[in-house]
């Protein structure tokens, strides 16, 4: 039996080679792998002894030769293939161990240095794996060092490696190559080609989850791998405390993080079942938390909370006094972590994000970040709903101009309403939410719900709506609750009627000319 070992990641390769040697394999290798094995006292031969041809072009061409690929691709049950190998004095190759150049890390680090990135596109190893995977009933493709031990165990069995494992290794090899090709294509694709005709996403599994949204659903958590910058979030966060993540809470925790990442000032958000139920800016994390919790303390029970600043012990004590499932922040002081670790049911995540810089939903260092909606048999793909600092020119439509304090609250509410599901309405006083109405088919119902949530706090508040008002009754309801100013996209055929109602109640109303639906 013959094996070719040519790996970039040399983890475990020496022990694997020793195991193969003990099983009677004739070993061939290339470059650094060959040198490492020789130094370990393993009997290994250079691939050039197979090909009769030296490496060339600075190592770009090593294994791309019929003597290699003929030995891999020959069908063992085809007499014609075996006769052809014999005619050219070639022998079958039974195992390929290869993993690929670190294109992803090099492309991320090299930035715009195209020559370095191109030099790290693996051709030989990629081709070896695909050839072996194509002929998996006869050839073992091994691309992951974690499989070495299992492969050796299977090879040592009397009946050898079963077809099921061979097929699994082949699938893993093709997936390994597909992910690699996705990284290369993403790196090379021009930034102005936003939606190419063919498109793949490279994902790597973070963890299996206990269940999906419901106990009978299976689930796992994946992170997107890309040579382009990815935003900090739950997919890149480190869990510092708590039990294994769950599907629903991980989703809410990430949405909470997205909300606080939309603000440069100190911010705390509380999220439950995909909806914002608390949001505030503050002088400190503890201050912002108290105000965010006051939005709706009852709904906040068992929810996810996020802060966009390092959590100190004052904030930790405040948060620990309430039952939350998940907590996300850039980091934690040592004292804060000690307080939080006393809460057995609380998961604590650190994103290690730069504090006070907006993520993809804000002015954004990553304007090309995509949002995906799963359909039956397909996806809807869109750019994220980014809201830069000066994304619109406010147009006051009413007789009364908003006062400065109202205007500040209106801008805060307009950014906050992006994070509730449509039809979505929020009420704010100062820089904190006091009411929210989300996920309502009727915008009138969304306004009514927000006003009922706010109660007496609606008096003197401002209102933001993610879409225009189709009828003036919503403005009437807001006025009855004590709302003094409204910010909304405008664009309804009944806008003149709405403006008359607002003027009659002395409400200042701003049109933004843009909407912020979220589904």
Short mmCIF file of C-alpha atoms in Angstrom, two decimals:
data_model
loop_
_atom_site.label_atom_id
_atom_site.label_comp_id
_atom_site.label_asym_id
_atom_site.label_seq_id
_atom_site.Cartn_x
_atom_site.Cartn_y
_atom_site.Cartn_z
CA UNK A 1 0.00 0.00 0.00
CA UNK A 2 1.13 3.54 -0.75
CA UNK A 3 0.36 6.87 0.91
CA UNK A 4 1.22 10.46 0.08
CA UNK A 5 1.52 12.80 3.06
CA UNK A 6 1.68 16.48 2.16
CA UNK A 7 0.26 18.77 4.84
CA UNK A 8 0.52 22.41 5.85
CA UNK A 9 -0.89 21.81 9.34
CA UNK A 10 1.56 19.23 10.67
CA UNK A 11 -0.35 18.49 13.86
CA UNK A 12 -0.11 14.75 14.55
CA UNK A 13 1.46 13.92 11.19
CA UNK A 14 4.55 12.23 12.67
CA UNK A 15 2.49 9.81 14.76
CA UNK A 16 0.16 9.22 11.83
CA UNK A 17 3.09 8.41 9.56
CA UNK A 18 4.55 6.02 12.15
CA UNK A 19 1.21 4.26 12.36
CA UNK A 20 0.98 3.93 8.58
CA UNK A 21 4.55 2.67 8.43
CA UNK A 22 3.75 0.03 11.03
CA UNK A 23 0.83 -1.10 8.90
CA UNK A 24 3.14 -1.61 5.94
CA UNK A 25 2.48 1.56 3.96
CA UNK A 26 5.13 2.89 1.61
CA UNK A 27 5.27 6.60 2.38
CA UNK A 28 5.87 9.50 -0.02
CA UNK A 29 5.94 13.17 0.90
CA UNK A 30 6.89 16.68 -0.18
CA UNK A 31 8.81 19.69 1.09
CA UNK A 32 8.51 20.50 4.77
CA UNK A 33 6.43 17.43 5.55
CA UNK A 34 9.08 15.17 4.07
CA UNK A 35 11.82 16.89 6.08
CA UNK A 36 9.85 16.61 9.32
CA UNK A 37 9.22 12.90 8.81
CA UNK A 38 12.87 12.21 7.93
CA UNK A 39 14.01 14.03 11.06
CA UNK A 40 11.63 11.83 13.07
CA UNK A 41 13.36 8.73 11.73
CA UNK A 42 10.50 7.67 9.46
CA UNK A 43 11.29 5.94 6.19
CA UNK A 44 9.81 8.35 3.66
CA UNK A 45 10.58 9.04 0.02
CA UNK A 46 10.17 12.22 -1.95
CA UNK A 47 7.30 12.46 -4.43
CA UNK A 48 9.86 13.10 -7.14
CA UNK A 49 10.79 9.41 -6.86
CA UNK A 50 7.25 8.65 -7.98
CA UNK A 51 7.13 11.21 -10.76
CA UNK A 52 10.71 11.02 -11.95
CA UNK A 53 10.50 14.80 -12.11
CA UNK A 54 11.83 17.41 -9.66
CA UNK A 55 9.72 20.07 -7.99
CA UNK A 56 9.59 23.19 -10.14
CA UNK A 57 8.49 26.83 -10.17
CA UNK A 58 9.56 27.35 -6.58
CA UNK A 59 7.43 24.46 -5.33
CA UNK A 60 4.29 25.44 -7.27
CA UNK A 61 4.42 22.10 -9.11
CA UNK A 62 5.13 19.03 -6.98
CA UNK A 63 2.39 16.44 -7.25
CA UNK A 64 0.62 17.51 -10.45
CA UNK A 65 1.78 14.51 -12.47
CA UNK A 66 0.17 11.40 -14.05
CA UNK A 67 2.33 9.16 -11.87
CA UNK A 68 0.55 10.62 -8.85
CA UNK A 69 -2.95 11.18 -10.12
CA UNK A 70 -3.02 8.05 -12.23
CA UNK A 71 -2.23 6.06 -9.07
CA UNK A 72 -5.01 7.87 -7.18
CA UNK A 73 -7.75 7.83 -9.82
CA UNK A 74 -7.30 4.32 -11.25
CA UNK A 75 -10.40 2.19 -10.66
CA UNK A 76 -9.27 -0.97 -8.87
CA UNK A 77 -12.08 -3.04 -10.38
CA UNK A 78 -11.34 -1.92 -13.94
CA UNK A 79 -8.77 -4.25 -15.56
CA UNK A 80 -8.11 -1.68 -18.25
CA UNK A 81 -7.07 0.93 -15.67
CA UNK A 82 -4.76 -1.52 -13.90
CA UNK A 83 -3.22 -2.66 -17.18
CA UNK A 84 -2.59 0.97 -18.11
CA UNK A 85 -0.86 1.63 -14.79
CA UNK A 86 1.33 -1.43 -15.28
CA UNK A 87 2.18 -0.39 -18.83
CA UNK A 88 3.58 2.88 -17.50
CA UNK A 89 5.25 1.19 -14.52
CA UNK A 90 2.90 2.94 -12.07
CA UNK A 91 1.27 1.64 -8.90
CA UNK A 92 -1.98 2.51 -7.11
CA UNK A 93 -1.94 5.03 -4.27
CA UNK A 94 -4.21 4.14 -1.36
CA UNK A 95 -4.20 7.13 0.99
CA UNK A 96 -3.79 10.88 0.71
CA UNK A 97 -3.22 13.03 3.79
CA UNK A 98 -3.32 16.69 2.88
CA UNK A 99 -4.55 19.98 4.26
CA UNK A 100 -4.23 23.29 2.54
CA UNK A 101 -2.18 26.48 2.69
CA UNK A 102 -3.61 28.98 5.22
CA UNK A 103 -5.17 31.21 2.59
CA UNK A 104 -7.82 32.63 4.95
CA UNK A 105 -5.42 33.90 7.60
CA UNK A 106 -2.92 35.16 5.02
CA UNK A 107 -5.63 37.01 3.07
CA UNK A 108 -6.92 38.63 6.26
CA UNK A 109 -3.45 39.67 7.37
CA UNK A 110 -2.11 40.71 3.99
CA UNK A 111 -5.00 43.01 3.20
CA UNK A 112 -4.54 44.32 -0.31
CA UNK A 113 -1.24 42.50 -0.95
CA UNK A 114 -2.54 40.43 -3.80
CA UNK A 115 0.73 38.60 -4.70
CA UNK A 116 1.07 37.12 -1.20
CA UNK A 117 -2.56 36.03 -1.14
CA UNK A 118 -2.28 34.41 -4.58
CA UNK A 119 0.85 32.54 -3.54
CA UNK A 120 -1.13 30.97 -0.72
CA UNK A 121 -3.82 29.50 -2.95
CA UNK A 122 -3.21 25.77 -2.70
CA UNK A 123 -3.35 23.86 -5.98
CA UNK A 124 -1.48 20.60 -5.44
CA UNK A 125 -3.00 19.65 -2.07
CA UNK A 126 -6.45 20.69 -3.24
CA UNK A 127 -6.13 18.48 -6.33
CA UNK A 128 -4.81 15.53 -4.33
CA UNK A 129 -7.78 15.65 -1.97
CA UNK A 130 -10.38 15.97 -4.72
CA UNK A 131 -8.85 13.10 -6.69
CA UNK A 132 -8.75 10.84 -3.63
CA UNK A 133 -12.30 11.81 -2.65
CA UNK A 134 -13.56 11.07 -6.15
CA UNK A 135 -12.13 7.55 -5.87
CA UNK A 136 -12.99 7.07 -2.18
CA UNK A 137 -14.02 3.39 -2.46
CA UNK A 138 -10.32 2.66 -3.03
CA UNK A 139 -8.44 5.73 -1.77
CA UNK A 140 -8.66 7.35 1.67
CA UNK A 141 -8.75 11.19 1.60
CA UNK A 142 -7.68 12.50 5.02
CA UNK A 143 -7.77 16.28 5.47
CA UNK A 144 -8.31 16.70 9.22
CA UNK A 145 -5.64 15.73 11.80
CA UNK A 146 -8.45 14.79 14.21
CA UNK A 147 -9.22 11.84 11.93
CA UNK A 148 -5.73 10.32 12.03
CA UNK A 149 -6.31 8.09 15.04
CA UNK A 150 -9.64 6.75 13.77
CA UNK A 151 -8.18 6.06 10.32
CA UNK A 152 -5.32 4.06 11.83
CA UNK A 153 -7.78 2.06 13.92
CA UNK A 154 -9.91 1.26 10.88
CA UNK A 155 -6.89 0.35 8.77
CA UNK A 156 -5.82 -2.08 11.48
CA UNK A 157 -9.08 -4.03 11.30
CA UNK A 158 -9.09 -7.33 9.44
CA UNK A 159 -11.69 -6.10 6.97
CA UNK A 160 -10.06 -2.67 6.60
CA UNK A 161 -11.82 0.67 6.35
CA UNK A 162 -15.56 0.35 5.70
CA UNK A 163 -17.35 2.11 2.88
CA UNK A 164 -19.32 4.32 5.27
CA UNK A 165 -16.19 5.85 6.77
CA UNK A 166 -14.60 6.20 3.34
CA UNK A 167 -17.65 8.10 2.15
CA UNK A 168 -17.63 10.34 5.23
CA UNK A 169 -13.95 11.17 4.66
CA UNK A 170 -14.67 11.94 1.00
CA UNK A 171 -17.53 14.28 1.93
CA UNK A 172 -15.30 16.00 4.46
CA UNK A 173 -12.53 16.42 1.86
CA UNK A 174 -14.88 17.93 -0.74
CA UNK A 175 -16.36 20.24 1.91
CA UNK A 176 -12.87 21.25 3.02
CA UNK A 177 -12.04 22.18 -0.57
CA UNK A 178 -15.37 23.93 -1.11
CA UNK A 179 -14.90 26.11 1.97
CA UNK A 180 -11.38 26.91 0.79
CA UNK A 181 -12.62 27.86 -2.68
CA UNK A 182 -15.30 30.07 -1.10
CA UNK A 183 -12.61 31.97 0.79
CA UNK A 184 -10.63 32.51 -2.42
CA UNK A 185 -13.69 33.57 -4.43
CA UNK A 186 -14.79 35.98 -1.70
CA UNK A 187 -11.34 37.54 -1.58
CA UNK A 188 -11.11 37.98 -5.34
CA UNK A 189 -14.69 39.14 -5.93
CA UNK A 190 -14.84 42.92 -6.55
CA UNK A 191 -16.64 44.87 -3.84
CA UNK A 192 -19.04 46.35 -6.39
CA UNK A 193 -20.26 42.85 -7.34
CA UNK A 194 -22.66 42.61 -4.43
CA UNK A 195 -24.92 39.79 -5.62
CA UNK A 196 -23.08 37.40 -7.97
CA UNK A 197 -25.00 34.83 -9.98
CA UNK A 198 -23.45 32.01 -7.95
CA UNK A 199 -22.66 32.42 -4.28
CA UNK A 200 -21.47 30.26 -1.41
CA UNK A 201 -21.04 31.01 2.29
CA UNK A 202 -18.22 29.42 4.31
CA UNK A 203 -19.39 28.24 7.74
CA UNK A 204 -17.57 26.46 10.54
CA UNK A 205 -19.42 24.83 13.42
CA UNK A 206 -19.04 26.42 16.82
CA UNK A 207 -21.21 23.98 18.75
CA UNK A 208 -24.11 21.59 18.66
CA UNK A 209 -27.12 22.89 20.57
CA UNK A 210 -29.50 21.04 22.83
CA UNK A 211 -32.39 21.81 20.49
CA UNK A 212 -33.69 24.32 18.00
CA UNK A 213 -36.45 26.82 18.70
CA UNK A 214 -38.48 23.90 20.05
CA UNK A 215 -37.31 20.73 21.80
CA UNK A 216 -38.11 18.47 18.84
CA UNK A 217 -35.87 20.49 16.48
CA UNK A 218 -32.17 19.76 16.01
CA UNK A 219 -29.76 22.71 15.89
CA UNK A 220 -26.14 23.80 15.69
CA UNK A 221 -24.32 27.15 15.83
CA UNK A 222 -22.04 28.11 12.94
CA UNK A 223 -19.67 31.01 12.42
CA UNK A 224 -19.09 32.61 9.04
CA UNK A 225 -15.47 32.48 7.89
CA UNK A 226 -14.42 35.10 5.37
CA UNK A 227 -11.25 36.90 4.28
CA UNK A 228 -13.25 40.10 4.58
CA UNK A 229 -13.77 41.67 8.01
CA UNK A 230 -16.57 40.17 10.09
CA UNK A 231 -18.31 42.09 12.86
CA UNK A 232 -17.92 41.13 16.47
CA UNK A 233 -20.90 39.22 17.78
CA UNK A 234 -21.96 35.96 19.39
CA UNK A 235 -20.30 33.99 16.59
CA UNK A 236 -16.90 35.39 17.60
CA UNK A 237 -17.54 35.81 21.32
CA UNK A 238 -15.89 33.85 24.11
CA UNK A 239 -18.18 32.29 26.70
CA UNK A 240 -16.79 33.06 30.14
CA UNK A 241 -19.45 31.44 32.29
CA UNK A 242 -22.64 29.41 32.20
CA UNK A 243 -24.16 26.33 30.64
CA UNK A 244 -24.14 25.52 26.94
CA UNK A 245 -25.86 28.07 24.69
CA UNK A 246 -29.41 27.47 23.55
CA UNK A 247 -30.90 28.38 20.17
CA UNK A 248 -33.44 30.99 21.23
CA UNK A 249 -31.26 32.71 23.80
CA UNK A 250 -28.24 32.85 21.50
CA UNK A 251 -30.43 34.51 18.89
CA UNK A 252 -31.72 37.07 21.40
CA UNK A 253 -28.26 37.71 22.83
CA UNK A 254 -26.90 38.49 19.37
CA UNK A 255 -29.84 40.79 18.60
CA UNK A 256 -29.21 42.62 21.87
CA UNK A 257 -25.56 42.98 20.92
CA UNK A 258 -26.55 44.31 17.49
CA UNK A 259 -28.75 46.91 19.17
CA UNK A 260 -26.05 48.26 21.49
CA UNK A 261 -23.53 48.14 18.65
CA UNK A 262 -25.73 50.66 16.83
CA UNK A 263 -24.82 53.34 19.39
CA UNK A 264 -21.47 54.99 20.11
CA UNK A 265 -22.52 56.24 23.55
CA UNK A 266 -22.79 53.90 26.56
CA UNK A 267 -25.78 51.71 25.82
CA UNK A 268 -27.63 48.72 27.31
CA UNK A 269 -30.27 46.68 25.46
CA UNK A 270 -32.62 43.96 26.67
CA UNK A 271 -34.01 41.50 24.11
CA UNK A 272 -36.62 38.75 24.37
CA UNK A 273 -38.08 36.51 21.67
CA UNK A 274 -36.48 38.61 18.96
CA UNK A 275 -37.85 41.92 20.21
CA UNK A 276 -36.34 44.84 22.00
CA UNK A 277 -37.96 45.25 25.41
CA UNK A 278 -35.49 47.69 26.95
CA UNK A 279 -32.94 50.19 25.64
CA UNK A 280 -31.17 53.17 27.11
CA UNK A 281 -28.07 55.29 26.93
CA UNK A 282 -26.47 56.33 30.20
CA UNK A 283 -23.57 57.92 32.04
CA UNK A 284 -22.35 54.44 33.02
CA UNK A 285 -23.29 50.86 32.21
CA UNK A 286 -25.12 50.61 35.53
CA UNK A 287 -27.04 53.81 34.80
CA UNK A 288 -27.95 52.65 31.28
CA UNK A 289 -29.01 49.25 32.63
CA UNK A 290 -31.35 50.70 35.25
CA UNK A 291 -33.06 52.84 32.63
CA UNK A 292 -33.25 50.00 30.09
CA UNK A 293 -34.77 47.66 32.69
CA UNK A 294 -37.35 50.32 33.56
CA UNK A 295 -38.72 50.10 30.01
CA UNK A 296 -40.58 46.90 30.94
CA UNK A 297 -39.22 45.09 34.02
CA UNK A 298 -41.75 42.27 33.79
CA UNK A 299 -41.00 41.38 30.16
CA UNK A 300 -37.26 41.57 30.83
CA UNK A 301 -37.44 38.50 33.12
CA UNK A 302 -35.46 35.65 31.52
CA UNK A 303 -34.26 37.73 28.60
CA UNK A 304 -30.84 38.59 27.11
CA UNK A 305 -28.99 41.78 28.01
CA UNK A 306 -26.07 43.45 26.22
CA UNK A 307 -23.81 46.41 26.91
CA UNK A 308 -21.37 48.11 24.56
CA UNK A 309 -18.82 48.92 27.28
CA UNK A 310 -16.74 46.85 29.68
CA UNK A 311 -18.94 45.77 32.58
CA UNK A 312 -17.78 46.86 36.03
CA UNK A 313 -18.81 45.49 39.41
CA UNK A 314 -21.53 48.15 39.93
CA UNK A 315 -23.29 47.07 36.72
CA UNK A 316 -22.69 43.40 37.53
CA UNK A 317 -24.43 43.73 40.90
CA UNK A 318 -27.41 45.45 39.26
CA UNK A 319 -27.69 42.79 36.55
CA UNK A 320 -27.21 39.89 38.97
CA UNK A 321 -30.23 41.06 40.95
CA UNK A 322 -32.51 40.18 38.00
CA UNK A 323 -32.98 36.80 36.30
CA UNK A 324 -31.38 36.96 32.85
CA UNK A 325 -30.35 34.04 30.67
CA UNK A 326 -27.56 35.70 28.66
CA UNK A 327 -25.22 38.66 29.04
CA UNK A 328 -23.00 40.10 26.32
CA UNK A 329 -20.37 42.83 26.61
CA UNK A 330 -16.96 43.66 25.14
CA UNK A 331 -15.35 42.48 28.39
CA UNK A 332 -15.67 42.42 32.18
CA UNK A 333 -13.61 43.61 35.09
CA UNK A 334 -12.31 40.85 37.34
CA UNK A 335 -14.65 41.95 40.13
CA UNK A 336 -17.65 41.99 37.79
CA UNK A 337 -16.94 38.48 36.56
CA UNK A 338 -16.71 37.21 40.14
CA UNK A 339 -20.17 38.63 40.84
CA UNK A 340 -21.70 37.20 37.65
CA UNK A 341 -20.19 33.75 38.11
CA UNK A 342 -22.34 33.27 41.19
CA UNK A 343 -25.36 33.12 38.84
CA UNK A 344 -25.44 29.48 37.73
CA UNK A 345 -28.11 30.04 35.06
CA UNK A 346 -26.49 33.09 33.48
CA UNK A 347 -24.37 32.70 30.34
CA UNK A 348 -21.68 35.39 30.09
CA UNK A 349 -20.10 36.26 26.74
CA UNK A 350 -17.23 38.62 25.88
CA UNK A 351 -17.03 39.90 22.29
CA UNK A 352 -13.73 41.79 22.75
CA UNK A 353 -15.09 44.40 20.34
CA UNK A 354 -13.76 47.92 20.16
CA UNK A 355 -15.89 49.99 22.50
CA UNK A 356 -18.01 52.77 21.09
CA UNK A 357 -17.59 51.83 17.42
CA UNK A 358 -20.66 50.97 15.42
CA UNK A 359 -21.14 47.52 13.99
CA UNK A 360 -22.79 46.65 10.66
CA UNK A 361 -26.12 48.20 11.63
CA UNK A 362 -24.59 51.61 12.20
CA UNK A 363 -22.20 53.85 10.30
CA UNK A 364 -20.40 50.60 10.12
CA UNK A 365 -16.88 49.41 9.42
CA UNK A 366 -18.58 46.54 7.52
CA UNK A 367 -21.15 48.05 5.14
CA UNK A 368 -21.20 44.89 2.98
CA UNK A 369 -22.37 42.60 5.77
CA UNK A 370 -25.31 40.50 4.56
CA UNK A 371 -28.58 39.57 6.19
CA UNK A 372 -30.16 36.24 5.21
CA UNK A 373 -33.79 35.15 5.39
CA UNK A 374 -34.45 31.44 4.89
CA UNK A 375 -37.25 30.43 2.53
CA UNK A 376 -38.47 27.01 1.46
CA UNK A 377 -35.80 25.99 -1.01
CA UNK A 378 -33.95 29.30 -1.06
CA UNK A 379 -32.73 32.45 0.63
CA UNK A 380 -33.47 36.13 0.51
CA UNK A 381 -30.17 38.01 0.78
CA UNK A 382 -29.89 41.71 1.53
CA UNK A 383 -27.40 44.21 2.84
CA UNK A 384 -27.95 45.11 6.47
CA UNK A 385 -30.13 48.03 7.48
CA UNK A 386 -27.30 50.43 8.21
CA UNK A 387 -28.09 53.84 9.69
CA UNK A 388 -25.06 56.15 9.47
CA UNK A 389 -24.97 59.22 11.69
CA UNK A 390 -26.21 61.54 8.95
CA UNK A 391 -28.16 59.09 6.82
CA UNK A 392 -31.12 61.40 6.25
CA UNK A 393 -32.04 65.07 6.27
CA UNK A 394 -34.89 65.51 8.74
CA UNK A 395 -37.86 67.35 7.31
CA UNK A 396 -40.17 69.01 9.81
CA UNK A 397 -43.68 68.75 8.38
CA UNK A 398 -45.65 70.48 11.13
CA UNK A 399 -46.14 74.06 12.23
CA UNK A 400 -44.30 73.42 15.48
CA UNK A 401 -40.59 72.69 15.31
CA UNK A 402 -39.30 70.08 17.79
CA UNK A 403 -37.40 71.49 20.75
CA UNK A 404 -33.73 70.49 21.08
CA UNK A 405 -34.48 67.95 23.82
CA UNK A 406 -37.24 66.45 21.69
CA UNK A 407 -34.98 66.31 18.67
CA UNK A 408 -32.31 64.42 20.64
CA UNK A 409 -34.91 61.92 21.82
CA UNK A 410 -36.34 61.59 18.31
CA UNK A 411 -32.96 60.67 16.87
CA UNK A 412 -32.43 58.13 19.64
CA UNK A 413 -35.87 56.62 19.09
CA UNK A 414 -35.35 56.50 15.32
CA UNK A 415 -32.23 54.41 15.77
CA UNK A 416 -33.93 52.24 18.40
CA UNK A 417 -36.99 51.43 16.30
CA UNK A 418 -34.75 49.56 13.83
CA UNK A 419 -34.45 46.85 16.44
CA UNK A 420 -38.13 45.98 16.94
CA UNK A 421 -40.06 43.82 14.51
CA UNK A 422 -42.52 45.44 12.14
CA UNK A 423 -44.95 46.99 12.44
CA UNK A 424 -42.80 48.61 15.09
CA UNK A 425 -43.27 51.70 17.24
CA UNK A 426 -41.26 52.92 20.23
CA UNK A 427 -41.76 55.71 22.74
CA UNK A 428 -38.77 57.44 24.32
CA UNK A 429 -38.16 60.00 27.02
CA UNK A 430 -34.70 61.45 27.10
CA UNK A 431 -32.38 58.71 25.87
CA UNK A 432 -34.36 55.73 27.12
CA UNK A 433 -37.30 53.75 25.80
CA UNK A 434 -40.48 53.89 27.87
CA UNK A 435 -42.75 51.88 25.57
CA UNK A 436 -42.69 49.62 22.53
CA UNK A 437 -45.18 48.02 20.21
CA UNK A 438 -43.68 45.37 17.96
CA UNK A 439 -44.68 42.71 15.47
CA UNK A 440 -48.19 44.06 14.94
CA UNK A 441 -49.98 43.66 11.58
CA UNK A 442 -51.73 46.96 12.32
CA UNK A 443 -49.66 50.10 12.93
CA UNK A 444 -52.55 51.49 14.98
CA UNK A 445 -52.23 48.43 17.26
CA UNK A 446 -48.45 48.98 17.50
CA UNK A 447 -49.02 52.57 18.65
CA UNK A 448 -51.70 51.48 21.11
CA UNK A 449 -49.46 48.76 22.55
CA UNK A 450 -46.50 51.14 22.92
CA UNK A 451 -48.67 53.69 24.69
CA UNK A 452 -50.15 51.06 27.03
CA UNK A 453 -46.66 49.76 27.84
CA UNK A 454 -45.49 53.28 28.64
CA UNK A 455 -48.53 54.18 30.75
CA UNK A 456 -48.09 57.54 32.45
CA UNK A 457 -44.55 57.74 31.08
CA UNK A 458 -46.03 58.37 27.62
CA UNK A 459 -46.81 61.90 28.78
CA UNK A 460 -44.10 64.11 27.26
CA UNK A 461 -42.53 61.27 25.26
CA UNK A 462 -41.59 61.11 21.59
CA UNK A 463 -42.62 58.40 19.15
CA UNK A 464 -40.72 56.67 16.34
CA UNK A 465 -42.41 54.45 13.76
CA UNK A 466 -40.46 52.16 11.43
CA UNK A 467 -42.97 52.78 8.61
CA UNK A 468 -45.44 55.47 7.60
CA UNK A 469 -48.90 55.83 9.13
CA UNK A 470 -51.61 54.80 6.67
CA UNK A 471 -54.35 56.46 8.75
CA UNK A 472 -54.42 59.43 11.15
CA UNK A 473 -55.98 57.45 14.02
CA UNK A 474 -52.50 56.36 15.15
CA UNK A 475 -51.48 59.99 15.58
CA UNK A 476 -54.72 60.66 17.48
CA UNK A 477 -53.91 57.74 19.84
CA UNK A 478 -50.37 59.05 20.39
CA UNK A 479 -51.68 62.53 21.13
CA UNK A 480 -54.20 61.16 23.64
CA UNK A 481 -51.33 59.40 25.45
CA UNK A 482 -49.31 62.64 25.70
CA UNK A 483 -46.76 62.18 22.89
CA UNK A 484 -45.28 65.54 21.90
CA UNK A 485 -43.22 64.69 18.81
CA UNK A 486 -43.15 61.99 16.13
CA UNK A 487 -40.49 60.76 13.72
CA UNK A 488 -41.57 58.55 10.83
CA UNK A 489 -40.69 57.90 7.16
CA UNK A 490 -43.67 59.66 5.60
CA UNK A 491 -44.93 58.67 2.19
CA UNK A 492 -48.56 57.85 2.92
CA UNK A 493 -51.26 59.17 0.60
CA UNK A 494 -52.88 60.52 3.76
CA UNK A 495 -49.81 62.47 4.94
CA UNK A 496 -51.61 65.86 4.60
CA UNK A 497 -54.36 64.55 6.86
CA UNK A 498 -51.81 63.28 9.39
CA UNK A 499 -50.03 66.63 9.41
CA UNK A 500 -53.33 68.44 10.09
CA UNK A 501 -54.02 66.12 13.04
CA UNK A 502 -50.51 66.66 14.42
CA UNK A 503 -50.87 70.44 14.08
CA UNK A 504 -54.21 70.34 15.84
CA UNK A 505 -52.59 68.59 18.82
CA UNK A 506 -49.41 70.70 18.79
CA UNK A 507 -47.27 67.69 17.92
CA UNK A 508 -44.00 68.25 16.05
CA UNK A 509 -43.56 65.67 13.29
CA UNK A 510 -40.47 64.82 11.27
CA UNK A 511 -40.34 62.84 8.05
CA UNK A 512 -37.12 60.93 7.37
CA UNK A 513 -37.83 59.69 3.85
CA UNK A 514 -36.62 56.20 4.75
CA UNK A 515 -38.12 53.27 6.62
CA UNK A 516 -36.69 50.54 8.86
CA UNK A 517 -38.81 47.40 8.59
CA UNK A 518 -37.51 44.30 10.36
CA UNK A 519 -39.04 40.85 9.98
#
